[in-house]
Short mmCIF file of C-alpha atoms in Angstrom, two decimals:
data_model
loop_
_atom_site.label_atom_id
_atom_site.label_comp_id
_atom_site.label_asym_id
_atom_site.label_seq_id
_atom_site.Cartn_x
_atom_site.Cartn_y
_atom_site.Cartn_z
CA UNK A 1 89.65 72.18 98.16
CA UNK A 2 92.44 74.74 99.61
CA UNK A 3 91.14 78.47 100.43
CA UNK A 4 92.84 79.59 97.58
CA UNK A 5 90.92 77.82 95.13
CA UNK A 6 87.71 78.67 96.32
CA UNK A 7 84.09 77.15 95.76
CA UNK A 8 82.59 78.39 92.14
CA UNK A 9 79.29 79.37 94.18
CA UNK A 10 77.83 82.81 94.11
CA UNK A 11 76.82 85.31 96.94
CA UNK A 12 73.29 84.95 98.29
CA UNK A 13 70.22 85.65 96.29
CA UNK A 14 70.08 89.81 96.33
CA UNK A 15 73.62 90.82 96.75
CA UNK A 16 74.39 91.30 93.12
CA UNK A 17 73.27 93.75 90.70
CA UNK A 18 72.76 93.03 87.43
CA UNK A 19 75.08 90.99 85.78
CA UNK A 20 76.96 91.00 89.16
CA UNK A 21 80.22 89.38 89.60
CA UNK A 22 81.01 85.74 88.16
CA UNK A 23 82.33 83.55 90.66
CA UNK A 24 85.92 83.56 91.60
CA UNK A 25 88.41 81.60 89.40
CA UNK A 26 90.45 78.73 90.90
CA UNK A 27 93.69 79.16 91.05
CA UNK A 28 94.57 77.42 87.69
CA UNK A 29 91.95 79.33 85.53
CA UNK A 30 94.72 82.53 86.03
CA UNK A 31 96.76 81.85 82.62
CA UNK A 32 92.84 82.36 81.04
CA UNK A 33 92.40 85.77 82.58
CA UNK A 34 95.77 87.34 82.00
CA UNK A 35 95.35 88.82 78.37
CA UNK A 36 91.71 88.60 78.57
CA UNK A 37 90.30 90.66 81.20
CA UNK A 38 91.37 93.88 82.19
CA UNK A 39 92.94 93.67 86.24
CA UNK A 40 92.31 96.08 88.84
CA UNK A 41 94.15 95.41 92.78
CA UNK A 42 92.83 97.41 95.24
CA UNK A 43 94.98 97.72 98.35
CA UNK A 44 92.85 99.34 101.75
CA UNK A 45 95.92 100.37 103.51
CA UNK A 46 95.45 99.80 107.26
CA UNK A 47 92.27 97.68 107.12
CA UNK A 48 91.82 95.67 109.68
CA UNK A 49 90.09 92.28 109.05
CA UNK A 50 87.87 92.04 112.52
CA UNK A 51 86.56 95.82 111.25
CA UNK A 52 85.83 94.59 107.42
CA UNK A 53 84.10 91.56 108.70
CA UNK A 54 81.80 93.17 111.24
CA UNK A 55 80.71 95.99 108.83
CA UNK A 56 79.99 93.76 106.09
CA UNK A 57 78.01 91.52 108.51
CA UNK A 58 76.02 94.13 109.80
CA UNK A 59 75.15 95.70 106.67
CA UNK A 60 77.37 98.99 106.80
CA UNK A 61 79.24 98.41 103.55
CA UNK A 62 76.39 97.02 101.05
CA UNK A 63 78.44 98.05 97.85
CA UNK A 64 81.77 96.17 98.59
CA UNK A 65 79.20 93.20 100.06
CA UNK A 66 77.61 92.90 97.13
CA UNK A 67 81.18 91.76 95.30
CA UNK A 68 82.41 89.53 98.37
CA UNK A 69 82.44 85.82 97.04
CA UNK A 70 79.35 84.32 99.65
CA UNK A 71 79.44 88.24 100.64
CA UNK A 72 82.22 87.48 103.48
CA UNK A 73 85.32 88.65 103.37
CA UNK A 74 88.35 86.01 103.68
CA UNK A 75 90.49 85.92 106.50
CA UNK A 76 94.25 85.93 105.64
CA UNK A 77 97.16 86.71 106.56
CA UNK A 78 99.61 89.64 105.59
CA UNK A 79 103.02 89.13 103.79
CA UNK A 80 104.09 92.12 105.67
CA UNK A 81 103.55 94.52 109.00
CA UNK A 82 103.92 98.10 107.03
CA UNK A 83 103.19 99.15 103.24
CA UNK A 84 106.17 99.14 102.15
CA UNK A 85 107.18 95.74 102.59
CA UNK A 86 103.83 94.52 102.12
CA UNK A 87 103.59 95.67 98.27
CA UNK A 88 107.27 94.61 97.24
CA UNK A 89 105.84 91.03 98.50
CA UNK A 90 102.65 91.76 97.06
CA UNK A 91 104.33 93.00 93.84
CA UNK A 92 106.33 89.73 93.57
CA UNK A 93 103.28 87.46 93.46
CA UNK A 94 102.84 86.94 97.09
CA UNK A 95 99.48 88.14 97.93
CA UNK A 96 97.74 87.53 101.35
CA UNK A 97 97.60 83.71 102.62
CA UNK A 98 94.66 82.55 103.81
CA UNK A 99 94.72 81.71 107.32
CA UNK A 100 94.66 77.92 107.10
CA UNK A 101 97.67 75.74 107.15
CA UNK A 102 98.66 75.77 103.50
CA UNK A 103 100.87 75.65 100.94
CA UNK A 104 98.24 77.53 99.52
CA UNK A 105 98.97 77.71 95.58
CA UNK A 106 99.16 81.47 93.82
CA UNK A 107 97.07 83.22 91.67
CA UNK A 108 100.70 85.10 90.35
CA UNK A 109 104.38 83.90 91.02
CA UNK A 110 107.62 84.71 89.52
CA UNK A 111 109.65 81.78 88.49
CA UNK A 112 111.56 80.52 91.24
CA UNK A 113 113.49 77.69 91.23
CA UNK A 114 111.65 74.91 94.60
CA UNK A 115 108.67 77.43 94.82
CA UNK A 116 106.09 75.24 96.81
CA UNK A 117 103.14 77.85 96.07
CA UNK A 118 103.45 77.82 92.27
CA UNK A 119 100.60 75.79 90.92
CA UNK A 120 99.78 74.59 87.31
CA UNK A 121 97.94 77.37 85.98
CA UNK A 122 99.27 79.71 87.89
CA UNK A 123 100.60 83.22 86.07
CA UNK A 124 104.30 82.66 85.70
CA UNK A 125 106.29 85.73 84.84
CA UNK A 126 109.76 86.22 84.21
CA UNK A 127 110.28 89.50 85.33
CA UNK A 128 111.13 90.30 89.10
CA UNK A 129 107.34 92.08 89.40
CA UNK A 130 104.07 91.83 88.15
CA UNK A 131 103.76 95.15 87.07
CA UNK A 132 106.46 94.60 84.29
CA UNK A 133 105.56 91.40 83.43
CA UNK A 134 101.98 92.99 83.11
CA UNK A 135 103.09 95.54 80.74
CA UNK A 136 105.26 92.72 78.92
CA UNK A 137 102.41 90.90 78.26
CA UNK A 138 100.78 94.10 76.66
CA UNK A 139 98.80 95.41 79.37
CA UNK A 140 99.02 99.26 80.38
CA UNK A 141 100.08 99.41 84.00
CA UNK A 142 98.82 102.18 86.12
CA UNK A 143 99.29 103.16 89.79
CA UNK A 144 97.18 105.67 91.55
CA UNK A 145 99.08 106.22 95.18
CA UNK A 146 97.77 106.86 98.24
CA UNK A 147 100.36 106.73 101.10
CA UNK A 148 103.70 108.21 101.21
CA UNK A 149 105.08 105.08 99.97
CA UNK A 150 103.41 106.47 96.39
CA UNK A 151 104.00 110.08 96.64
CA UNK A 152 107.11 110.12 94.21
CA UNK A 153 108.72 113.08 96.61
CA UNK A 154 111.90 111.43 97.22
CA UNK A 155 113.60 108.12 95.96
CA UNK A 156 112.05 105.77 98.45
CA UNK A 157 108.65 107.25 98.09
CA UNK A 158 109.47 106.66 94.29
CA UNK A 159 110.19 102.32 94.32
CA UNK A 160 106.86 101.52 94.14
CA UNK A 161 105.06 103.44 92.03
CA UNK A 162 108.09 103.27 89.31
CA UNK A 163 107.19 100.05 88.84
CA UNK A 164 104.17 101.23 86.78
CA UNK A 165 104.06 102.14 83.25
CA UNK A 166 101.95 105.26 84.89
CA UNK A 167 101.84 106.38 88.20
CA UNK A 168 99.60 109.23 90.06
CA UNK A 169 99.57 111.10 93.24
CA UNK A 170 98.35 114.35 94.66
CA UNK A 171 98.36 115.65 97.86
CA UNK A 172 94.56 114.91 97.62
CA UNK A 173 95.35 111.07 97.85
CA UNK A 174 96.73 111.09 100.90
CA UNK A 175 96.35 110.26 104.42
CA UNK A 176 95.56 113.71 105.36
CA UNK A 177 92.95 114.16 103.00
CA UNK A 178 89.12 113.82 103.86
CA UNK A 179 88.17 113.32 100.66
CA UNK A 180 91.16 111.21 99.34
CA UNK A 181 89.16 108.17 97.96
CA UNK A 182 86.85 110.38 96.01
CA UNK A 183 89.54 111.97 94.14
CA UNK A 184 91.32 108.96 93.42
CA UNK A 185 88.07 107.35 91.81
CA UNK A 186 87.76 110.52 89.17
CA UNK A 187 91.30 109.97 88.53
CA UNK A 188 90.93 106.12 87.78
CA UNK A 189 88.08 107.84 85.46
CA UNK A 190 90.37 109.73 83.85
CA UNK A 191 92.81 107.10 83.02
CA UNK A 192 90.20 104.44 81.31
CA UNK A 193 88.94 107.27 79.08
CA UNK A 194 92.13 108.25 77.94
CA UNK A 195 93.19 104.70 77.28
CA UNK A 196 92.26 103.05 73.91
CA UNK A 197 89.72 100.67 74.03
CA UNK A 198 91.45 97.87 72.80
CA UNK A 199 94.16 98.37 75.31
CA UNK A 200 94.23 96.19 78.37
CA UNK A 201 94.65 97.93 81.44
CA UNK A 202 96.09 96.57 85.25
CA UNK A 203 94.77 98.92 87.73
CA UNK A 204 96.39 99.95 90.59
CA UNK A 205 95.08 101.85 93.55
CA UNK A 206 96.26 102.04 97.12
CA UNK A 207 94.02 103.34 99.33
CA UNK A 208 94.92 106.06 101.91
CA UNK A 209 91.09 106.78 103.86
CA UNK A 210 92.17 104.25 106.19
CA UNK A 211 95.50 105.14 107.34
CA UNK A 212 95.89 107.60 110.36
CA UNK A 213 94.65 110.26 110.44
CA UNK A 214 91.29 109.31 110.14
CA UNK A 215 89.08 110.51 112.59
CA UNK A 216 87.74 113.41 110.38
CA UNK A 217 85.49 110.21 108.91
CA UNK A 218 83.31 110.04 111.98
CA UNK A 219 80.52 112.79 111.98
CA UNK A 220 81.16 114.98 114.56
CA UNK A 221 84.63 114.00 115.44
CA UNK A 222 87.28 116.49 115.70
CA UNK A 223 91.27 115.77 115.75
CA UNK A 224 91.22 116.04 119.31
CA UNK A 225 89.34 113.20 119.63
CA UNK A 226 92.22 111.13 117.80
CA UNK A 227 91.77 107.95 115.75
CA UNK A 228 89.82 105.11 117.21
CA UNK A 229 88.54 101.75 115.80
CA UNK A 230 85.20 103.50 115.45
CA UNK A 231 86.70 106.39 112.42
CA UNK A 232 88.78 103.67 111.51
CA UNK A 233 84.93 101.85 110.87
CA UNK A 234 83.57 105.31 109.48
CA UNK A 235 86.67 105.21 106.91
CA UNK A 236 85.69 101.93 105.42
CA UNK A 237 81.84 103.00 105.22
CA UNK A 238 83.25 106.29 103.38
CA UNK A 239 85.55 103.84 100.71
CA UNK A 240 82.03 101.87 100.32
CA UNK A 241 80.09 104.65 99.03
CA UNK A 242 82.30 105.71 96.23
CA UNK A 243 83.83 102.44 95.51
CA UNK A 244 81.02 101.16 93.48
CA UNK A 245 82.39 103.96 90.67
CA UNK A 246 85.16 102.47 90.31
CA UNK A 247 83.97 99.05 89.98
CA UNK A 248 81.63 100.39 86.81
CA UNK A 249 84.44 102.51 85.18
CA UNK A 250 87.00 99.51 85.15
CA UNK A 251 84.28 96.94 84.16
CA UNK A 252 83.26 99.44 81.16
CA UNK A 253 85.52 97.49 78.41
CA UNK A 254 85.72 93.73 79.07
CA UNK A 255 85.78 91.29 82.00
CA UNK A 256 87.78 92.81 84.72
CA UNK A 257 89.44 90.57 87.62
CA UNK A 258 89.34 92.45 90.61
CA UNK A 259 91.31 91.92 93.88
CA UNK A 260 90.38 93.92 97.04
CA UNK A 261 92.54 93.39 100.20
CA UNK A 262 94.54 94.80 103.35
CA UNK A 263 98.62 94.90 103.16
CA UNK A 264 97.98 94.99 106.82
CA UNK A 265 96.07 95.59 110.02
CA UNK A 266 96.83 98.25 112.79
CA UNK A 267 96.83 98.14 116.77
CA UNK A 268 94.54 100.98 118.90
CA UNK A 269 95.84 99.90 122.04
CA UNK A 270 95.44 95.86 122.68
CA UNK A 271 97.54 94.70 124.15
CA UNK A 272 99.41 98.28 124.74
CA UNK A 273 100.08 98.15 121.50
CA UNK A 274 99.41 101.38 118.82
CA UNK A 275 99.86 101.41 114.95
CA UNK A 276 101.76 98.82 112.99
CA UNK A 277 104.88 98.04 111.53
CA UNK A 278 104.83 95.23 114.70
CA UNK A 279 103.96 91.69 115.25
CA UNK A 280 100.27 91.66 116.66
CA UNK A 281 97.22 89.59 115.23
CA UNK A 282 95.88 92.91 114.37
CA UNK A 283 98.14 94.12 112.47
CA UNK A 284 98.90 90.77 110.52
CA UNK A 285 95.40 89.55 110.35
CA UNK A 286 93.50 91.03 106.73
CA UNK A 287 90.31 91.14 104.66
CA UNK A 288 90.89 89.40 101.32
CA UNK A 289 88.51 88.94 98.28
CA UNK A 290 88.56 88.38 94.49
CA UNK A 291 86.33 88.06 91.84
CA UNK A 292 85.42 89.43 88.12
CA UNK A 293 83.33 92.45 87.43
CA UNK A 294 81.44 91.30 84.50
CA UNK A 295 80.75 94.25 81.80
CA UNK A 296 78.05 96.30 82.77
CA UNK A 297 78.08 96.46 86.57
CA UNK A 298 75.86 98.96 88.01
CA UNK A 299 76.15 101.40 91.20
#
């Protein structure tokens, strides 16, 4: 069995509330969840897979654990070294590949003629995205932004997000904002309530708490003391405790299929290296998980 069509068993006894989520979907159950469940893809910009792993393992971020197929996060690979060019892959169908030799089939391609990753079952669209093919297939397609890339201020900060049926973003998304998360999560609120209830809804958000700046996450920090992989830690443990609200608002109608992941890592000095937008196993190395939110899921 390839790491893309994972094991049908659980997460340990304890790390799901009730109903908890139902174990991940091979790859060829896909063309049973599109039009049945609603979809929600969380991108958490900047994440760096060796920080995602080591929290979860020692017990610092309980409420994305509790989701995380065998509660571990999967170790893949980015399609891309900066946000930008990580979302028009991801956008296309080409999510994060799991670190393994492959081919590693696709939950989502579009049809392309000698594609070796499109599998039976696999969601075939016809459009060049999977936002429009999304909304072709009926779905309301919303994006709440988080990093410049989504601002809408200017025509490349506009690409992504006009993808979307819907798009959001307020200075208090962004990078510089201590609260950004939060504030994104009441939006998301605001966007299932005003949708009608038969209405299926893909999900966007793109998460901005991670990106620099984010020293302001650590207790006591101040900017002087810059970013380090320790507020790049206390970001991830401040997405945790408000992500479990967004989990129950977009499993409040149906089913929802839920995709958490990186778009890429970041450097904080190995190997003299700083940021991203480079080639470095920190930078191209990424947390992956999906799964379903069954109705009903609980903080």
């Amino acid at each position: 069995m390839s790491a893309s069509e994972p094991s049908p068993a659980t997460a340990g006894p304890g790390r799901h509330p009730s109903p908890g989520p139902s174990p991940r979907p091979a790859t060829s159950g896909m063309n049973a969840i599109v039009g049945t469940h609603d979809l929600l893809f969380v991108t958490l910009d900047t994440l760096r897979h060796d920080v995602a792993r080591d929290l979860a393992a020692a017990g610092r971020t309980p409420n994305l654990v509790r989701h995380l197929p065998d509660g571990r996060w999967e170790e893949r690979h980015a399609p891309g070294s900066f946000t930008y060019a990580s979302h028009q892959a991801m956008f296309a169908g080409f999510l994060p590949t799991p670190a393994a030799p492959g081919p590693h089939p696709r939950l989502f391609a579009a049809r392309f003629a000698g594609s070796e990753t499109t599998a039976e079952g696999t969601f075939v669209f016809e459009t060049p995205d999977l936002p429009s093919a999304l909304s072709a297939a009926g779905y309301r397609t919303v994006c709440i932004g988080g990093v410049g890339f989504f601002n809408r201020r200017g025509p490349l900060g506009s690409v992504l997000p006009g993808l979307f049926d819907e798009s959001h973003w307020e200075p208090e998304f962004g990078v510089a904002s201590p609260t950004s998360f939060e504030s994104q999560v009441r939006r998301a609120e605001q966007v299932v309530a005003a949708l009608p209830r038969d209405r299926r809804l893909f999900l966007f958000v793109n998460v901005a708490a991670l990106h620099q700046p984010n020293w302001f996450h650590r207790p006591g920090a101040t900017e002087r003391d810059g970013d380090s992989l320790a507020t790049h830690a206390a970001a991830l443990e401040y997405v945790d405790r408000h992500i479990g609200r967004l989990f129950q608002v977009m499993s409040s109608r149906r089913p929802c299929f839920t995709i958490v992941c990186s778009d890429h890592g970041t450097a904080y000095g190995e190997d003299g290296y700083t940021g991203h937008r480079l080639g470095h196993e920190t930078v191209w190395t990424v947390p992956y998980a999906h799964f379903v939110l069954e109705p009903g899921v609980t903080l």
